[in-house]
Amino acid sequence: MVGELKAAPDTLRARTAPLFPGLAAALAAVAVALAVHAVVPMMPAMTIAVVLGIVAVNLPGTSALCEGPLRAGLNFAGKHLMRVGIVFLGLKLSLGDIAALGWTTVGVVVALVLLSFAGTYALGRLFRLDGDLPLLIATGFSICGASAIGAMAAVRGTKHRDTVLPVALVTLCGTLAIGVLPLLMNPLGLDALHFGQWVGAGVHDVGQVVATAQTAGPVALAAAIIIKLTRVVLLAPIVGVVGVLERRRHRLRGNAAQSVAGAAGKVKFPPVVPLFVLGFLAMILLRTSGWLPACAVAAGSTAQDIALGAALFGLGASVRVRQLFKTGARATVMALCSWALIAALAFGAVRLMGP
């Protein structure tokens, strides 16, 4: 008995020890990303984290480390810390702020997300992208970037390596938005309020929204954030719907397998909504309740930045640029088409929202 108790910590230590080097590298990258963002606010910390990961795995001096002793920890960060970050993302949302927009605006935003999702998914099919790529890209582009991709991948059971390309594409297009959209503000005749609404409705990741909207001042930034966070709320219902469909598909497949193999063949069904998405919803309700002091909300925001930053560094450290150019050319063109489509839909939505 004593031997078993002693063996348990040893086993746990043996399993977790390979994770430490990669996790330490990911956390160091987050520190660098946050420092660069503090000096250059136009550069979102999460985007910097992805870029640092891509650079690390493609430089001759560090690529061997990323594929060797750091790999286990980087993969752990890309999968599990992403989920932690999604949970803390809920603390940014208050249902009261969304209700203050009015039902018309909320309805327009919901319609925009559904159209963006359907349009991007259709483009993915049109470009004949493989596997879950159309679904993951549609989720990331229409809702909230890499966080949404991670949530959808969990429901679908998508392998970690298959989330790398969608994350790279959502980072690429979101970074383009930071440079391109402010240049279109005056030609399109948008004032600060409408520009902020357009950015919140059309840019993918929360950090990218902030970086783009702040170029037009505090009015644009406030409008962009509230519209964007309204889109983020839709993460749970859309993931839930896909979870129901996925569970039904597994059930039908399982019934067919059992009819052949007999009652002994048990099938494991995927969750309708993953636990971390339920945690995301719980955090929204907690923030809405008003029970949390400002310091707790700020601490949650910091935890989200650290977890998501480490996850995105881990995902970025899986992007081999040469392989990306070979296998991701069609996906890149498709993503750029989706980016233009969503920007156009968002512009139309802003006009429907009115003054």
Tab-separated table of C-alpha atoms in Angstrom:
chain	number	residue	atom	x	y	z
A	1	MET	CA	0.000	0.000	0.000
A	2	VAL	CA	2.781	2.400	0.962
A	3	GLY	CA	4.645	1.441	-2.180
A	4	GLU	CA	1.596	2.261	-4.314
A	5	LEU	CA	1.205	5.676	-2.674
A	6	LYS	CA	4.885	6.406	-3.285
A	7	ALA	CA	4.658	5.222	-6.879
A	8	ALA	CA	1.758	7.562	-7.705
A	9	PRO	CA	3.729	10.839	-7.284
A	10	ASP	CA	6.647	9.283	-9.149
A	11	THR	CA	4.350	8.386	-12.055
A	12	LEU	CA	2.822	11.861	-12.086
A	13	ARG	CA	6.286	13.431	-12.028
A	14	ALA	CA	7.427	11.242	-14.894
A	15	ARG	CA	4.401	12.258	-16.969
A	16	THR	CA	4.608	15.980	-16.295
A	17	ALA	CA	8.375	16.495	-16.390
A	18	PRO	CA	8.554	16.512	-20.235
A	19	LEU	CA	6.016	19.361	-20.278
A	20	PHE	CA	8.062	21.834	-18.244
A	21	PRO	CA	10.596	23.003	-20.877
A	22	GLY	CA	7.929	23.749	-23.489
A	23	LEU	CA	5.616	25.443	-20.990
A	24	ALA	CA	8.493	27.573	-19.705
A	25	ALA	CA	9.323	28.624	-23.264
A	26	ALA	CA	5.660	29.470	-23.926
A	27	LEU	CA	5.407	31.594	-20.778
A	28	ALA	CA	8.641	33.395	-21.656
A	29	ALA	CA	7.204	34.151	-25.095
A	30	VAL	CA	4.057	35.564	-23.470
A	31	ALA	CA	6.208	37.882	-21.351
A	32	VAL	CA	7.983	39.116	-24.489
A	33	ALA	CA	4.673	39.541	-26.337
A	34	LEU	CA	3.117	41.560	-23.508
A	35	ALA	CA	6.250	43.727	-23.245
A	36	VAL	CA	6.228	44.470	-26.972
A	37	HIS	CA	2.509	45.263	-26.817
A	38	ALA	CA	3.118	47.669	-23.919
A	39	VAL	CA	5.689	49.522	-26.008
A	40	VAL	CA	3.754	49.301	-29.310
A	41	PRO	CA	0.014	49.134	-28.468
A	42	MET	CA	-0.855	48.790	-32.164
A	43	MET	CA	0.528	45.244	-32.061
A	44	PRO	CA	-1.819	42.837	-30.223
A	45	ALA	CA	-0.010	40.630	-27.733
A	46	MET	CA	-1.770	37.492	-28.994
A	47	THR	CA	-0.682	38.158	-32.567
A	48	ILE	CA	2.900	38.682	-31.379
A	49	ALA	CA	2.750	35.358	-29.504
A	50	VAL	CA	1.727	33.485	-32.668
A	51	VAL	CA	4.451	35.194	-34.703
A	52	LEU	CA	7.085	34.365	-32.071
A	53	GLY	CA	6.057	30.707	-32.239
A	54	ILE	CA	6.263	30.679	-36.042
A	55	VAL	CA	9.687	32.344	-35.946
A	56	ALA	CA	10.960	29.932	-33.284
A	57	VAL	CA	10.049	26.780	-35.198
A	58	ASN	CA	11.455	28.084	-38.488
A	59	LEU	CA	14.810	29.499	-37.327
A	60	PRO	CA	17.706	27.044	-37.710
A	61	GLY	CA	18.933	27.624	-34.160
A	62	THR	CA	15.614	27.041	-32.375
A	63	SER	CA	13.675	24.725	-34.687
A	64	ALA	CA	15.407	21.638	-33.283
A	65	LEU	CA	14.405	22.678	-29.759
A	66	CYS	CA	10.763	23.201	-30.796
A	67	GLU	CA	10.635	19.770	-32.402
A	68	GLY	CA	12.638	18.119	-29.618
A	69	PRO	CA	12.609	18.844	-25.867
A	70	LEU	CA	10.014	21.646	-26.096
A	71	ARG	CA	7.448	19.806	-28.237
A	72	ALA	CA	5.464	18.062	-25.478
A	73	GLY	CA	4.965	21.270	-23.502
A	74	LEU	CA	4.135	23.307	-26.618
A	75	ASN	CA	1.465	20.810	-27.657
A	76	PHE	CA	0.037	20.844	-24.123
A	77	ALA	CA	-0.112	24.643	-24.171
A	78	GLY	CA	-1.755	24.740	-27.598
A	79	LYS	CA	-4.545	22.420	-26.480
A	80	HIS	CA	-5.133	22.749	-22.750
A	81	LEU	CA	-4.098	26.346	-22.034
A	82	MET	CA	-6.292	27.404	-24.950
A	83	ARG	CA	-9.245	25.986	-23.033
A	84	VAL	CA	-8.232	27.777	-19.845
A	85	GLY	CA	-8.050	31.039	-21.816
A	86	ILE	CA	-11.535	30.498	-23.248
A	87	VAL	CA	-12.957	30.081	-19.733
A	88	PHE	CA	-11.429	33.377	-18.566
A	89	LEU	CA	-12.599	35.097	-21.749
A	90	GLY	CA	-16.100	34.936	-20.258
A	91	LEU	CA	-15.100	37.502	-17.632
A	92	LYS	CA	-14.907	40.131	-20.366
A	93	LEU	CA	-18.623	39.781	-21.105
A	94	SER	CA	-21.610	41.246	-19.333
A	95	LEU	CA	-25.100	40.440	-20.566
A	96	GLY	CA	-26.225	43.851	-19.338
A	97	ASP	CA	-23.878	45.626	-21.748
A	98	ILE	CA	-25.159	43.523	-24.618
A	99	ALA	CA	-28.808	44.150	-23.687
A	100	ALA	CA	-28.089	47.885	-23.675
A	101	LEU	CA	-27.434	47.689	-27.416
A	102	GLY	CA	-31.125	47.068	-28.047
A	103	TRP	CA	-32.799	44.093	-29.681
A	104	THR	CA	-32.419	45.464	-33.198
A	105	THR	CA	-28.651	45.770	-32.959
A	106	VAL	CA	-28.310	42.396	-31.243
A	107	GLY	CA	-30.437	40.802	-33.961
A	108	VAL	CA	-28.287	42.357	-36.682
A	109	VAL	CA	-25.109	41.055	-35.014
A	110	VAL	CA	-26.562	37.543	-34.681
A	111	ALA	CA	-27.588	37.555	-38.342
A	112	LEU	CA	-24.132	38.808	-39.304
A	113	VAL	CA	-22.395	35.977	-37.432
A	114	LEU	CA	-24.659	33.341	-38.995
A	115	LEU	CA	-24.158	34.748	-42.508
A	116	SER	CA	-20.392	35.025	-41.961
A	117	PHE	CA	-20.255	31.465	-40.706
A	118	ALA	CA	-22.332	30.082	-43.565
A	119	GLY	CA	-20.505	32.123	-46.208
A	120	THR	CA	-17.034	31.143	-44.985
A	121	TYR	CA	-18.027	27.479	-44.688
A	122	ALA	CA	-19.398	27.558	-48.238
A	123	LEU	CA	-16.149	29.121	-49.477
A	124	GLY	CA	-14.188	26.359	-47.753
A	125	ARG	CA	-16.244	23.743	-49.568
A	126	LEU	CA	-15.951	25.654	-52.846
A	127	PHE	CA	-12.153	25.666	-52.508
A	128	ARG	CA	-12.267	21.948	-51.593
A	129	LEU	CA	-10.462	22.264	-48.291
A	130	ASP	CA	-9.871	18.994	-46.488
A	131	GLY	CA	-11.447	17.635	-43.338
A	132	ASP	CA	-12.562	20.096	-40.683
A	133	LEU	CA	-10.734	23.073	-42.217
A	134	PRO	CA	-13.902	24.750	-43.602
A	135	LEU	CA	-15.674	24.412	-40.241
A	136	LEU	CA	-12.717	25.614	-38.152
A	137	ILE	CA	-11.982	28.589	-40.402
A	138	ALA	CA	-15.665	29.537	-40.479
A	139	THR	CA	-15.835	29.400	-36.671
A	140	GLY	CA	-12.672	31.431	-36.146
A	141	PHE	CA	-13.469	34.091	-38.726
A	142	SER	CA	-17.109	34.594	-37.755
A	143	ILE	CA	-16.863	34.497	-33.935
A	144	CYS	CA	-13.605	35.143	-32.084
A	145	GLY	CA	-10.506	33.899	-33.819
A	146	ALA	CA	-8.235	31.269	-32.298
A	147	SER	CA	-10.390	30.848	-29.182
A	148	ALA	CA	-13.381	29.792	-31.273
A	149	ILE	CA	-11.196	27.454	-33.342
A	150	GLY	CA	-10.026	25.745	-30.156
A	151	ALA	CA	-13.576	25.320	-28.880
A	152	MET	CA	-14.875	23.897	-32.156
A	153	ALA	CA	-11.888	21.561	-32.477
A	154	ALA	CA	-12.705	20.128	-29.045
A	155	VAL	CA	-16.291	19.362	-30.041
A	156	ARG	CA	-15.302	17.819	-33.353
A	157	GLY	CA	-12.391	15.883	-31.894
A	158	THR	CA	-10.041	17.550	-34.380
A	159	LYS	CA	-6.376	16.669	-33.980
A	160	HIS	CA	-4.104	19.373	-32.593
A	161	ARG	CA	-2.012	19.606	-35.754
A	162	ASP	CA	-5.125	20.294	-37.842
A	163	THR	CA	-5.859	23.488	-35.900
A	164	VAL	CA	-2.508	25.045	-36.824
A	165	LEU	CA	-3.454	26.264	-40.311
A	166	PRO	CA	-6.789	27.868	-39.265
A	167	VAL	CA	-5.045	29.730	-36.423
A	168	ALA	CA	-2.322	30.935	-38.792
A	169	LEU	CA	-4.938	32.181	-41.268
A	170	VAL	CA	-7.043	33.992	-38.683
A	171	THR	CA	-3.860	35.655	-37.407
A	172	LEU	CA	-2.839	36.678	-40.930
A	173	CYS	CA	-6.212	38.215	-41.828
A	174	GLY	CA	-6.653	39.889	-38.457
A	175	THR	CA	-3.217	41.458	-38.790
A	176	LEU	CA	-4.108	42.702	-42.268
A	177	ALA	CA	-7.234	44.295	-40.810
A	178	ILE	CA	-5.134	46.337	-38.375
A	179	GLY	CA	-3.307	47.977	-41.287
A	180	VAL	CA	-6.024	48.114	-43.947
A	181	LEU	CA	-9.310	49.020	-42.233
A	182	PRO	CA	-8.180	52.396	-40.781
A	183	LEU	CA	-7.174	53.449	-44.305
A	184	LEU	CA	-10.754	52.812	-45.487
A	185	MET	CA	-12.461	54.828	-42.744
A	186	ASN	CA	-12.574	58.165	-44.596
A	187	PRO	CA	-13.132	56.783	-48.136
A	188	LEU	CA	-16.173	54.883	-46.833
A	189	GLY	CA	-17.497	57.967	-45.045
A	190	LEU	CA	-17.456	56.416	-41.563
A	191	ASP	CA	-17.340	58.511	-38.414
A	192	ALA	CA	-15.650	57.178	-35.269
A	193	LEU	CA	-18.790	55.426	-33.956
A	194	HIS	CA	-19.599	53.640	-37.206
A	195	PHE	CA	-15.960	52.732	-37.794
A	196	GLY	CA	-15.829	51.124	-34.351
A	197	GLN	CA	-19.027	49.190	-35.073
A	198	TRP	CA	-17.586	48.023	-38.399
A	199	VAL	CA	-14.376	46.831	-36.760
A	200	GLY	CA	-16.252	45.061	-33.964
A	201	ALA	CA	-18.515	43.360	-36.488
A	202	GLY	CA	-15.862	42.355	-38.989
A	203	VAL	CA	-12.478	41.725	-37.303
A	204	HIS	CA	-11.837	38.268	-35.904
A	205	ASP	CA	-9.908	38.293	-32.613
A	206	VAL	CA	-10.608	40.551	-29.622
A	207	GLY	CA	-7.025	41.835	-29.524
A	208	GLN	CA	-7.096	42.597	-33.231
A	209	VAL	CA	-10.377	44.489	-32.758
A	210	VAL	CA	-8.826	46.640	-30.038
A	211	ALA	CA	-5.697	47.343	-32.081
A	212	THR	CA	-7.730	48.340	-35.154
A	213	ALA	CA	-10.446	50.406	-33.453
A	214	GLN	CA	-8.170	52.418	-31.165
A	215	THR	CA	-6.723	54.176	-34.212
A	216	ALA	CA	-9.992	56.152	-34.402
A	217	GLY	CA	-10.173	57.088	-30.719
A	218	PRO	CA	-12.098	56.064	-27.574
A	219	VAL	CA	-15.588	56.285	-29.132
A	220	ALA	CA	-14.622	53.832	-31.862
A	221	LEU	CA	-12.877	51.558	-29.364
A	222	ALA	CA	-15.882	51.373	-27.018
A	223	ALA	CA	-18.289	50.651	-29.884
A	224	ALA	CA	-15.978	47.998	-31.344
A	225	ILE	CA	-15.528	46.133	-28.066
A	226	ILE	CA	-19.228	45.853	-27.241
A	227	ILE	CA	-20.137	44.660	-30.753
A	228	LYS	CA	-17.249	42.205	-30.731
A	229	LEU	CA	-18.158	40.778	-27.336
A	230	THR	CA	-21.726	40.303	-28.550
A	231	ARG	CA	-20.288	38.098	-31.277
A	232	VAL	CA	-18.211	36.216	-28.701
A	233	VAL	CA	-21.349	35.266	-26.739
A	234	LEU	CA	-22.479	33.261	-29.768
A	235	LEU	CA	-19.527	30.904	-29.323
A	236	ALA	CA	-21.444	28.700	-26.878
A	237	PRO	CA	-24.681	28.215	-28.885
A	238	ILE	CA	-22.879	27.567	-32.170
A	239	VAL	CA	-20.502	25.079	-30.544
A	240	GLY	CA	-23.511	23.512	-28.814
A	241	VAL	CA	-25.394	23.026	-32.086
A	242	VAL	CA	-22.355	21.421	-33.712
A	243	GLY	CA	-21.952	19.254	-30.604
A	244	VAL	CA	-25.513	17.970	-30.927
A	245	LEU	CA	-25.003	17.182	-34.616
A	246	GLU	CA	-21.668	15.503	-33.901
A	247	ARG	CA	-23.191	13.395	-31.133
A	248	ARG	CA	-26.016	12.355	-33.433
A	249	ARG	CA	-23.510	11.375	-36.126
A	250	HIS	CA	-21.549	9.282	-33.629
A	251	ARG	CA	-24.749	7.653	-32.374
A	252	LEU	CA	-25.789	6.618	-35.884
A	253	ARG	CA	-22.294	5.315	-36.581
A	254	GLY	CA	-22.263	3.538	-33.229
A	255	ASN	CA	-25.610	1.867	-33.870
A	256	ALA	CA	-24.332	0.610	-37.199
A	257	ALA	CA	-21.149	-0.679	-35.559
A	258	GLN	CA	-23.081	-2.422	-32.788
A	259	SER	CA	-25.410	-4.083	-35.262
A	260	VAL	CA	-22.325	-5.673	-36.815
A	261	ALA	CA	-20.169	-6.288	-33.754
A	262	GLY	CA	-22.949	-6.963	-31.236
A	263	ALA	CA	-23.841	-5.304	-27.959
A	264	ALA	CA	-20.254	-5.511	-26.703
A	265	GLY	CA	-19.138	-2.738	-29.033
A	266	LYS	CA	-19.566	0.420	-26.969
A	267	VAL	CA	-19.167	3.811	-28.601
A	268	LYS	CA	-17.890	6.880	-26.768
A	269	PHE	CA	-19.935	9.948	-27.689
A	270	PRO	CA	-18.399	13.449	-27.797
A	271	PRO	CA	-19.782	16.039	-25.347
A	272	VAL	CA	-22.604	18.254	-26.598
A	273	VAL	CA	-20.860	21.229	-24.976
A	274	PRO	CA	-17.317	20.793	-23.589
A	275	LEU	CA	-16.753	21.569	-19.925
A	276	PHE	CA	-14.548	24.559	-20.701
A	277	VAL	CA	-17.367	26.126	-22.763
A	278	LEU	CA	-19.668	25.661	-19.774
A	279	GLY	CA	-16.962	27.375	-17.720
A	280	PHE	CA	-16.980	30.203	-20.256
A	281	LEU	CA	-20.755	30.595	-19.766
A	282	ALA	CA	-20.377	30.460	-15.983
A	283	MET	CA	-17.839	33.289	-16.115
A	284	ILE	CA	-20.236	35.394	-18.204
A	285	LEU	CA	-22.967	34.910	-15.602
A	286	LEU	CA	-20.528	35.669	-12.796
A	287	ARG	CA	-19.468	38.913	-14.474
A	288	THR	CA	-23.090	39.830	-15.179
A	289	SER	CA	-24.054	39.275	-11.529
A	290	GLY	CA	-21.800	42.127	-10.424
A	291	TRP	CA	-20.455	40.100	-7.503
A	292	LEU	CA	-16.866	40.213	-8.702
A	293	PRO	CA	-14.738	43.175	-7.609
A	294	ALA	CA	-12.806	45.049	-10.268
A	295	CYS	CA	-9.530	43.519	-9.106
A	296	ALA	CA	-10.878	39.996	-9.699
A	297	VAL	CA	-11.991	40.906	-13.215
A	298	ALA	CA	-8.564	42.404	-13.909
A	299	ALA	CA	-6.871	39.268	-12.558
A	300	GLY	CA	-9.066	37.131	-14.813
A	301	SER	CA	-8.111	39.254	-17.803
A	302	THR	CA	-4.425	38.782	-16.993
A	303	ALA	CA	-4.917	35.022	-16.616
A	304	GLN	CA	-6.657	34.959	-19.991
A	305	ASP	CA	-3.801	36.828	-21.653
A	306	ILE	CA	-1.222	34.454	-20.198
A	307	ALA	CA	-3.134	31.267	-21.048
A	308	LEU	CA	-4.140	32.306	-24.566
A	309	GLY	CA	-0.733	33.790	-25.288
A	310	ALA	CA	1.008	30.557	-24.276
A	311	ALA	CA	-1.484	28.522	-26.305
A	312	LEU	CA	-0.992	30.654	-29.400
A	313	PHE	CA	2.790	30.450	-29.079
A	314	GLY	CA	2.433	26.671	-28.916
A	315	LEU	CA	0.228	26.621	-32.011
A	316	GLY	CA	2.517	29.027	-33.847
A	317	ALA	CA	5.453	26.762	-33.053
A	318	SER	CA	3.777	24.077	-35.170
A	319	VAL	CA	3.643	26.204	-38.343
A	320	ARG	CA	6.344	25.198	-40.796
A	321	VAL	CA	6.413	28.017	-43.346
A	322	ARG	CA	7.629	25.846	-46.229
A	323	GLN	CA	4.936	23.282	-45.581
A	324	LEU	CA	2.361	26.054	-45.185
A	325	PHE	CA	3.190	27.433	-48.625
A	326	LYS	CA	2.905	23.956	-50.129
A	327	THR	CA	-0.296	22.796	-48.453
A	328	GLY	CA	-2.016	26.027	-47.453
A	329	ALA	CA	-2.089	28.052	-50.682
A	330	ARG	CA	-5.743	27.295	-51.463
A	331	ALA	CA	-6.722	27.815	-47.831
A	332	THR	CA	-4.937	31.190	-47.794
A	333	VAL	CA	-6.774	32.412	-50.890
A	334	MET	CA	-10.038	31.152	-49.430
A	335	ALA	CA	-9.345	32.931	-46.120
A	336	LEU	CA	-8.666	36.226	-47.903
A	337	CYS	CA	-11.965	35.845	-49.795
A	338	SER	CA	-13.732	35.204	-46.489
A	339	TRP	CA	-12.043	38.228	-44.937
A	340	ALA	CA	-13.368	40.440	-47.755
A	341	LEU	CA	-16.830	38.846	-47.509
A	342	ILE	CA	-17.100	39.398	-43.757
A	343	ALA	CA	-15.860	42.994	-44.067
A	344	ALA	CA	-18.593	43.640	-46.656
A	345	LEU	CA	-21.264	41.963	-44.537
A	346	ALA	CA	-20.118	43.926	-41.477
A	347	PHE	CA	-20.307	47.192	-43.417
A	348	GLY	CA	-23.882	46.353	-44.408
A	349	ALA	CA	-24.683	45.493	-40.798
A	350	VAL	CA	-23.404	48.871	-39.613
A	351	ARG	CA	-25.731	50.600	-42.058
A	352	LEU	CA	-28.665	48.530	-40.737
A	353	MET	CA	-27.818	49.473	-37.130
A	354	GLY	CA	-28.460	53.097	-37.999
A	355	PRO	CA	-27.108	56.178	-36.225
